[in-house]
Amino acid sequence: MTQEQRQPLPNAARTVFFVSDGTGITAETFGHSVLTQFDLRFRQVRLPFIDTVDKAHDAARKINEAFVTDGQRPIIFSTLVKTDLSKVIRQCKGLHMDLIQTFVAPLEQELGVKSTHTIGRSHNIVDSEEYKNRIEAINFSLAHDDGQSHKNLASADVILVGVSRSGKTPTSLYLAMQYGIKAANYPLIPDDFERGKLPTSLYAYKNKIFGLSITPERLAEIRNERRAGSKYASIENCRYEVNEAENMMKREGIRWLSSTTKSIEEISTTILQEIKPNHRGQY
Amino acid sequence: MTQEQRQPLPNAARTVFFVSDGTGITAETFGHSVLTQFDLRFRQVRLPFIDTVDKAHDAARKINEAFVTDGQRPIIFSTLVKTDLSKVIRQCKGLHMDLIQTFVAPLEQELGVKSTHTIGRSHNIVDSEEYKNRIEAINFSLAHDDGQSHKNLASADVILVGVSRSGKTPTSLYLAMQYGIKAANYPLIPDDFERGKLPTSLYAYKNKIFGLSITPERLAEIRNERRAGSKYASIENCRYEVNEAENMMKREGIRWLSSTTKSIEEISTTILQEIKPNHRGQY
């Protein structure tokens, strides 16, 4: 290898490792947020379930190989709790972003207690109330998708309304999966617009209703992907439905937002702030 | 206020703030991982969409109020990118965990470039390919839930199989939502066990199939929540179905795991490692 070849290539993508004793989702979610701030491409490798010294040595070997192959130091986001494991990784050639150690030490000092060293896999998630609530909420949201069932609306935390394809289904599922929120959703359809009223079964639960709207142009685009050239997808019909739905929501005093430029994460966060479901009282 | 009253009460819950210019989901996910390591209860408050100086001052007021009410310093996990906003928050009385600043500075040095200061809301997520893939995958997974459709199985990234209520549906939705993986799922039912074969339509896609199993005891418990006292939920029937399904998966050479003590996050991470769907080549 000549001296020249050892120079890092300016266009070569850095390798980023997410190392965790659990799923690595925390390391990855967080790492993505930080990397988003750099206008560069990264080769990303997740190394989950690193929960023994042997597996840590395997991970270390992969990281060191990337250093040799890339000719540049890899970046390592790690959430290893056990010190014998994190020690193995810290010996690798790379830029270490140790998420746990960086923040746990100052917290131990502030709180005056030692950390229990449980994270990820070692934590028995499946038996927790929070996990059971999430699974129950997913089942609820699926059973109450698209106005399928009027049953148990009393136990819904949130009822989303809006025209077909305004983003109700993915938002309901996200609310359930991320927060354990039971989110029913109900389409507003031309029958409702002719009657000029919400579906009757919803009136008892008006305080839980949240509306989604969307621009007619974006709606037509989405509907055309499914049913190209149909009346349903036409811009005229989309304009009519969106206009009627927005007027109805204003008339009924329903809080709503436009989903056009918002992700399901952003929509869900706004809904939580507005509706404040009971069992998420802390928000 | 006497000197005594100023002492922190040992049993009082600390207040934890998650402050973000976006949804706050990164700050919260990460903060939870760290707080899980302390065997203490925390009062948690999310302050999302803090994207103006005025909103930052509002947030600062809430944090300082918590300090007065609790008589203890609140803990602040923040992901504010703009320095004028983070400066306002840093002046609050609290323990500051500044996730961005802590890791961005060393990364800027390592990468030899300045960060672009985009995160959360300012980043136009909705128009990205990755976001569109996630929404498309959610729609696909819903349309292919519980063997509903044989259409387009060729475009599935993963096909989950297993007895009814073994965890296929929430896992499919999680794979779609978190990773943009198109995950179909197919129940293994007594008809399949009698024939001793997988559903015929699946044979063409054996390399994409992943199985979920579960202990008969846990399965009976879950099924009894839905249909108490039925033959379907009886322990004898659950033992029969699980035994047949596991034998079939072994015979057909299908990779599988037991979902009994695993969260949907853990199951999904394992599936990604085993199946390595094409468009997630980096994993």
CSV table of C-alpha atoms in Angstrom, one decimal, chain B residues 150 153-154 159 161 186 188 191-193 195-209 247-254:
chain,number,residue,atom,x,y,z
B,150,HIS,CA,-52.0,-13.1,-2.0
B,153,LEU,CA,-46.4,-11.1,-2.2
B,154,ALA,CA,-43.5,-10.8,-4.7
B,159,ILE,CA,-43.5,-12.8,5.2
B,161,VAL,CA,-45.9,-17.0,9.6
B,186,TYR,CA,-49.9,-15.4,7.1
B,188,LEU,CA,-50.8,-21.1,10.1
B,191,ASP,CA,-56.1,-26.8,7.6
B,192,ASP,CA,-52.4,-26.4,7.0
B,193,PHE,CA,-51.5,-28.8,9.7
B,195,ARG,CA,-52.3,-31.1,4.8
B,196,GLY,CA,-48.8,-31.0,6.5
B,197,LYS,CA,-47.8,-28.2,4.2
B,198,LEU,CA,-47.4,-24.4,4.2
B,199,PRO,CA,-50.1,-22.4,2.4
B,200,THR,CA,-49.3,-23.1,-1.3
B,201,SER,CA,-48.9,-19.4,-2.3
B,202,LEU,CA,-45.9,-19.1,0.1
B,203,TYR,CA,-43.6,-21.7,-1.5
B,204,ALA,CA,-42.3,-19.3,-4.1
B,205,TYR,CA,-41.1,-16.9,-1.4
B,206,LYS,CA,-39.4,-19.3,1.1
B,207,ASN,CA,-36.3,-17.1,1.5
B,208,LYS,CA,-38.5,-14.3,2.8
B,209,ILE,CA,-40.4,-16.3,5.3
B,247,ASN,CA,-42.7,-29.1,13.4
B,248,MET,CA,-43.7,-27.7,10.1
B,249,MET,CA,-41.3,-24.8,10.4
B,250,LYS,CA,-38.4,-27.2,11.2
B,251,ARG,CA,-39.4,-29.5,8.4
B,252,GLU,CA,-39.6,-26.7,5.9
B,253,GLY,CA,-36.3,-25.1,7.1
B,254,ILE,CA,-37.9,-21.9,8.1
